[in-house]
Amino acid sequence: MTRSGHLTLVLGGARSGKSGFSEKLARESGLERHYIATGRAYDDEMRERIARHRADRGEGWVTHEVPLDLAAHLTKIDAPGSVILVDCLTLWITNLMMEGHDVDAEGAALVRAFESLSGRLILVSNEVGLGIVPENRMAREFRDHAGRLHQRIAAVADEVFFIAAGLPLKMKG
């Protein structure tokens, strides 16, 4: 795959520090910053999480709420002098599953979209494959979708980081 943009994948567990690390990368780029939020506020707890994330990010971001059509939106807002931070892919996968979309096809479309991007892209996702095998089918399917998507993205990414306890481990690049 040939592209002119720069792609970074940031993986980690819940509350590992991956969002803060990714936001720091974006701020340090000195580029115009776009934040794509994939989460949906279905309840008060999720609304509080979203508000906390927004407050933690601070000023200087153009925020886009994109629960489903991620590839098309990336293509729409991409520009050579910008950085786009997507937080997070696992919430996007959840949205796709809940809406009955073909997650693998959507993931393939997302990876294809990277080819046309000229700006910097930072993708955040939860690494969910390190724990116990989930007890129900949907949770196992979710874990498998996330693992396959992470592998696809890592294969074409310029950089891949794994975050644990707030510490970044550079795995690629």
PDB file of C-alpha atoms in Angstrom:
ATOM      1  CA  MET A   1       0.000   0.000   0.000  1.00  0.00           C
ATOM      2  CA  THR A   2       1.311   3.420  -0.893  1.00  0.00           C
ATOM      3  CA  ARG A   3       0.085   6.541   0.852  1.00  0.00           C
ATOM      4  CA  SER A   4       1.445   9.936   1.692  1.00  0.00           C
ATOM      5  CA  GLY A   5       0.014  10.143   5.219  1.00  0.00           C
ATOM      6  CA  HIS A   6       1.415   8.756   8.463  1.00  0.00           C
ATOM      7  CA  LEU A   7      -0.516   6.061  10.358  1.00  0.00           C
ATOM      8  CA  THR A   8      -0.078   5.271  14.051  1.00  0.00           C
ATOM      9  CA  LEU A   9      -1.977   2.518  15.900  1.00  0.00           C
ATOM     10  CA  VAL A  10      -2.155   2.787  19.701  1.00  0.00           C
ATOM     11  CA  LEU A  11      -3.345  -0.313  21.575  1.00  0.00           C
ATOM     12  CA  GLY A  12      -3.807  -0.957  25.273  1.00  0.00           C
ATOM     13  CA  GLY A  13      -6.194  -2.114  27.940  1.00  0.00           C
ATOM     14  CA  ALA A  14      -8.906  -0.103  29.633  1.00  0.00           C
ATOM     15  CA  ARG A  15      -7.500   2.867  31.550  1.00  0.00           C
ATOM     16  CA  SER A  16      -3.980   2.090  30.293  1.00  0.00           C
ATOM     17  CA  GLY A  17      -3.286   5.683  29.193  1.00  0.00           C
ATOM     18  CA  LYS A  18      -3.702   5.133  25.453  1.00  0.00           C
ATOM     19  CA  SER A  19      -6.013   8.137  24.899  1.00  0.00           C
ATOM     20  CA  GLY A  20      -3.734  10.539  26.766  1.00  0.00           C
ATOM     21  CA  PHE A  21      -0.683   9.213  24.919  1.00  0.00           C
ATOM     22  CA  SER A  22      -2.463   9.575  21.557  1.00  0.00           C
ATOM     23  CA  GLU A  23      -3.645  13.088  22.341  1.00  0.00           C
ATOM     24  CA  LYS A  24      -0.077  14.046  23.251  1.00  0.00           C
ATOM     25  CA  LEU A  25       1.175  12.681  19.907  1.00  0.00           C
ATOM     26  CA  ALA A  26      -1.447  14.756  18.112  1.00  0.00           C
ATOM     27  CA  ARG A  27      -0.647  17.939  20.069  1.00  0.00           C
ATOM     28  CA  GLU A  28       3.077  17.526  19.490  1.00  0.00           C
ATOM     29  CA  SER A  29       2.535  17.194  15.732  1.00  0.00           C
ATOM     30  CA  GLY A  30       1.782  20.915  15.543  1.00  0.00           C
ATOM     31  CA  LEU A  31      -0.904  20.158  12.954  1.00  0.00           C
ATOM     32  CA  GLU A  32      -4.580  21.083  12.888  1.00  0.00           C
ATOM     33  CA  ARG A  33      -6.233  18.535  15.221  1.00  0.00           C
ATOM     34  CA  HIS A  34      -9.397  16.570  14.523  1.00  0.00           C
ATOM     35  CA  TYR A  35     -10.884  14.144  17.031  1.00  0.00           C
ATOM     36  CA  ILE A  36     -13.266  11.444  15.852  1.00  0.00           C
ATOM     37  CA  ALA A  37     -15.328  10.092  18.723  1.00  0.00           C
ATOM     38  CA  THR A  38     -16.951   6.735  17.973  1.00  0.00           C
ATOM     39  CA  GLY A  39     -18.699   6.266  21.322  1.00  0.00           C
ATOM     40  CA  ARG A  40     -22.411   6.666  21.808  1.00  0.00           C
ATOM     41  CA  ALA A  41     -23.930   8.067  24.992  1.00  0.00           C
ATOM     42  CA  TYR A  42     -26.563   5.446  25.768  1.00  0.00           C
ATOM     43  CA  ASP A  43     -26.635   6.118  29.515  1.00  0.00           C
ATOM     44  CA  ASP A  44     -25.495   8.585  32.175  1.00  0.00           C
ATOM     45  CA  GLU A  45     -22.226   6.763  32.839  1.00  0.00           C
ATOM     46  CA  MET A  46     -21.240   6.930  29.151  1.00  0.00           C
ATOM     47  CA  ARG A  47     -22.274  10.602  28.951  1.00  0.00           C
ATOM     48  CA  GLU A  48     -19.959  11.280  31.917  1.00  0.00           C
ATOM     49  CA  ARG A  49     -17.085   9.399  30.243  1.00  0.00           C
ATOM     50  CA  ILE A  50     -17.535  11.395  27.037  1.00  0.00           C
ATOM     51  CA  ALA A  51     -17.627  14.686  28.962  1.00  0.00           C
ATOM     52  CA  ARG A  52     -14.489  13.695  30.898  1.00  0.00           C
ATOM     53  CA  HIS A  53     -12.649  12.791  27.679  1.00  0.00           C
ATOM     54  CA  ARG A  54     -13.643  16.105  26.110  1.00  0.00           C
ATOM     55  CA  ALA A  55     -12.493  18.064  29.178  1.00  0.00           C
ATOM     56  CA  ASP A  56      -9.215  16.125  29.378  1.00  0.00           C
ATOM     57  CA  ARG A  57      -8.499  16.874  25.701  1.00  0.00           C
ATOM     58  CA  GLY A  58      -8.868  20.591  26.229  1.00  0.00           C
ATOM     59  CA  GLU A  59      -9.173  23.259  23.566  1.00  0.00           C
ATOM     60  CA  GLY A  60      -7.848  23.182  20.032  1.00  0.00           C
ATOM     61  CA  TRP A  61      -9.703  20.160  18.664  1.00  0.00           C
ATOM     62  CA  VAL A  62     -12.374  19.888  15.990  1.00  0.00           C
ATOM     63  CA  THR A  63     -14.608  17.088  17.281  1.00  0.00           C
ATOM     64  CA  HIS A  64     -16.589  14.766  15.005  1.00  0.00           C
ATOM     65  CA  GLU A  65     -19.022  12.181  16.347  1.00  0.00           C
ATOM     66  CA  VAL A  66     -18.836   9.227  13.951  1.00  0.00           C
ATOM     67  CA  PRO A  67     -20.329   6.018  15.346  1.00  0.00           C
ATOM     68  CA  LEU A  68     -20.519   4.078  12.054  1.00  0.00           C
ATOM     69  CA  ASP A  69     -19.261   5.467   8.723  1.00  0.00           C
ATOM     70  CA  LEU A  70     -15.648   5.900   9.746  1.00  0.00           C
ATOM     71  CA  ALA A  71     -13.902   5.304   6.394  1.00  0.00           C
ATOM     72  CA  ALA A  72     -16.029   7.866   4.550  1.00  0.00           C
ATOM     73  CA  HIS A  73     -15.620  10.471   7.286  1.00  0.00           C
ATOM     74  CA  LEU A  74     -11.837  10.056   7.377  1.00  0.00           C
ATOM     75  CA  THR A  75     -11.697  10.624   3.640  1.00  0.00           C
ATOM     76  CA  LYS A  76     -13.962  13.662   3.967  1.00  0.00           C
ATOM     77  CA  ILE A  77     -11.902  15.534   6.615  1.00  0.00           C
ATOM     78  CA  ASP A  78      -8.392  14.400   5.658  1.00  0.00           C
ATOM     79  CA  ALA A  79      -5.910  17.140   4.720  1.00  0.00           C
ATOM     80  CA  PRO A  80      -2.095  17.223   4.440  1.00  0.00           C
ATOM     81  CA  GLY A  81      -1.724  19.721   7.314  1.00  0.00           C
ATOM     82  CA  SER A  82      -3.912  17.880   9.792  1.00  0.00           C
ATOM     83  CA  VAL A  83      -3.864  15.063  12.298  1.00  0.00           C
ATOM     84  CA  ILE A  84      -6.945  12.936  12.906  1.00  0.00           C
ATOM     85  CA  LEU A  85      -7.253  10.987  16.145  1.00  0.00           C
ATOM     86  CA  VAL A  86      -9.888   8.219  16.180  1.00  0.00           C
ATOM     87  CA  ASP A  87     -10.895   7.107  19.678  1.00  0.00           C
ATOM     88  CA  CYS A  88     -11.730   4.289  19.620  1.00  0.00           C
ATOM     89  CA  LEU A  89     -11.950   1.391  17.192  1.00  0.00           C
ATOM     90  CA  THR A  90     -13.420  -1.053  19.698  1.00  0.00           C
ATOM     91  CA  LEU A  91     -16.412   1.223  20.294  1.00  0.00           C
ATOM     92  CA  TRP A  92     -16.755   1.480  16.498  1.00  0.00           C
ATOM     93  CA  ILE A  93     -16.769  -2.336  16.268  1.00  0.00           C
ATOM     94  CA  THR A  94     -19.444  -2.466  18.973  1.00  0.00           C
ATOM     95  CA  ASN A  95     -21.584   0.021  17.044  1.00  0.00           C
ATOM     96  CA  LEU A  96     -21.199  -2.008  13.837  1.00  0.00           C
ATOM     97  CA  MET A  97     -22.154  -5.232  15.592  1.00  0.00           C
ATOM     98  CA  MET A  98     -25.185  -3.681  17.309  1.00  0.00           C
ATOM     99  CA  GLU A  99     -26.411  -2.302  13.966  1.00  0.00           C
ATOM    100  CA  GLY A 100     -25.929  -5.654  12.183  1.00  0.00           C
ATOM    101  CA  HIS A 101     -23.126  -4.508   9.859  1.00  0.00           C
ATOM    102  CA  ASP A 102     -20.528  -6.838   8.342  1.00  0.00           C
ATOM    103  CA  VAL A 103     -17.637  -5.922  10.656  1.00  0.00           C
ATOM    104  CA  ASP A 104     -14.930  -7.592   8.577  1.00  0.00           C
ATOM    105  CA  ALA A 105     -16.114  -5.827   5.392  1.00  0.00           C
ATOM    106  CA  GLU A 106     -16.234  -2.477   7.209  1.00  0.00           C
ATOM    107  CA  GLY A 107     -12.727  -3.102   8.579  1.00  0.00           C
ATOM    108  CA  ALA A 108     -11.433  -3.891   5.084  1.00  0.00           C
ATOM    109  CA  ALA A 109     -13.047  -0.684   3.773  1.00  0.00           C
ATOM    110  CA  LEU A 110     -11.393   1.273   6.576  1.00  0.00           C
ATOM    111  CA  VAL A 111      -7.956  -0.112   5.749  1.00  0.00           C
ATOM    112  CA  ARG A 112      -8.512   0.627   2.027  1.00  0.00           C
ATOM    113  CA  ALA A 113      -9.406   4.220   2.942  1.00  0.00           C
ATOM    114  CA  PHE A 114      -5.944   4.667   4.481  1.00  0.00           C
ATOM    115  CA  GLU A 115      -4.448   4.510   0.963  1.00  0.00           C
ATOM    116  CA  SER A 116      -5.960   7.862   0.004  1.00  0.00           C
ATOM    117  CA  LEU A 117      -5.158   9.738   3.220  1.00  0.00           C
ATOM    118  CA  SER A 118      -2.527  12.461   3.104  1.00  0.00           C
ATOM    119  CA  GLY A 119      -2.609  13.703   6.705  1.00  0.00           C
ATOM    120  CA  ARG A 120      -1.527  12.056   9.922  1.00  0.00           C
ATOM    121  CA  LEU A 121      -3.866   9.462  11.425  1.00  0.00           C
ATOM    122  CA  ILE A 122      -3.759   8.099  14.979  1.00  0.00           C
ATOM    123  CA  LEU A 123      -6.049   5.173  15.779  1.00  0.00           C
ATOM    124  CA  VAL A 124      -6.788   4.149  19.378  1.00  0.00           C
ATOM    125  CA  SER A 125      -8.147   0.721  20.270  1.00  0.00           C
ATOM    126  CA  ASN A 126      -8.542  -1.575  23.236  1.00  0.00           C
ATOM    127  CA  GLU A 127      -6.503  -4.758  23.149  1.00  0.00           C
ATOM    128  CA  VAL A 128      -9.093  -7.243  24.347  1.00  0.00           C
ATOM    129  CA  GLY A 129      -7.423 -10.505  23.368  1.00  0.00           C
ATOM    130  CA  LEU A 130      -5.092 -10.845  26.355  1.00  0.00           C
ATOM    131  CA  GLY A 131      -7.636 -11.990  28.932  1.00  0.00           C
ATOM    132  CA  ILE A 132      -9.780 -15.018  29.478  1.00  0.00           C
ATOM    133  CA  VAL A 133     -11.967 -16.457  26.726  1.00  0.00           C
ATOM    134  CA  PRO A 134     -15.362 -14.706  26.938  1.00  0.00           C
ATOM    135  CA  GLU A 135     -18.245 -16.907  28.050  1.00  0.00           C
ATOM    136  CA  ASN A 136     -20.746 -15.856  25.386  1.00  0.00           C
ATOM    137  CA  ARG A 137     -20.759 -15.949  21.606  1.00  0.00           C
ATOM    138  CA  MET A 138     -21.197 -12.206  21.008  1.00  0.00           C
ATOM    139  CA  ALA A 139     -18.281 -11.331  23.273  1.00  0.00           C
ATOM    140  CA  ARG A 140     -16.081 -13.931  21.531  1.00  0.00           C
ATOM    141  CA  GLU A 141     -17.073 -12.543  18.133  1.00  0.00           C
ATOM    142  CA  PHE A 142     -16.270  -9.024  19.341  1.00  0.00           C
ATOM    143  CA  ARG A 143     -12.837 -10.127  20.572  1.00  0.00           C
ATOM    144  CA  ASP A 144     -12.145 -11.880  17.259  1.00  0.00           C
ATOM    145  CA  HIS A 145     -13.278  -8.885  15.166  1.00  0.00           C
ATOM    146  CA  ALA A 146     -11.018  -6.583  17.181  1.00  0.00           C
ATOM    147  CA  GLY A 147      -8.045  -8.920  16.859  1.00  0.00           C
ATOM    148  CA  ARG A 148      -8.438  -9.261  13.084  1.00  0.00           C
ATOM    149  CA  LEU A 149      -8.850  -5.498  12.627  1.00  0.00           C
ATOM    150  CA  HIS A 150      -5.787  -4.765  14.766  1.00  0.00           C
ATOM    151  CA  GLN A 151      -3.709  -7.173  12.679  1.00  0.00           C
ATOM    152  CA  ARG A 152      -4.870  -5.573   9.419  1.00  0.00           C
ATOM    153  CA  ILE A 153      -4.078  -2.082  10.644  1.00  0.00           C
ATOM    154  CA  ALA A 154      -0.744  -3.016  12.263  1.00  0.00           C
ATOM    155  CA  ALA A 155       0.385  -4.559   8.971  1.00  0.00           C
ATOM    156  CA  VAL A 156       0.060  -1.220   7.144  1.00  0.00           C
ATOM    157  CA  ALA A 157       0.806   1.180  10.034  1.00  0.00           C
ATOM    158  CA  ASP A 158       3.981   3.228  10.192  1.00  0.00           C
ATOM    159  CA  GLU A 159       4.016   2.961  13.991  1.00  0.00           C
ATOM    160  CA  VAL A 160       2.336   0.718  16.539  1.00  0.00           C
ATOM    161  CA  PHE A 161       2.425   1.358  20.283  1.00  0.00           C
ATOM    162  CA  PHE A 162       1.178  -0.789  23.144  1.00  0.00           C
ATOM    163  CA  ILE A 163       0.353   1.155  26.307  1.00  0.00           C
ATOM    164  CA  ALA A 164       0.384  -0.460  29.762  1.00  0.00           C
ATOM    165  CA  ALA A 165       0.278   1.416  33.086  1.00  0.00           C
ATOM    166  CA  GLY A 166       0.677   4.681  31.162  1.00  0.00           C
ATOM    167  CA  LEU A 167       3.944   3.527  29.602  1.00  0.00           C
ATOM    168  CA  PRO A 168       4.293   3.250  25.817  1.00  0.00           C
ATOM    169  CA  LEU A 169       6.033   0.272  24.268  1.00  0.00           C
ATOM    170  CA  LYS A 170       6.892   0.930  20.618  1.00  0.00           C
ATOM    171  CA  MET A 171       6.185  -2.256  18.714  1.00  0.00           C
ATOM    172  CA  LYS A 172       6.725  -1.002  15.149  1.00  0.00           C
ATOM    173  CA  GLY A 173       8.336   1.967  13.428  1.00  0.00           C
TER     174      GLY A 173
END
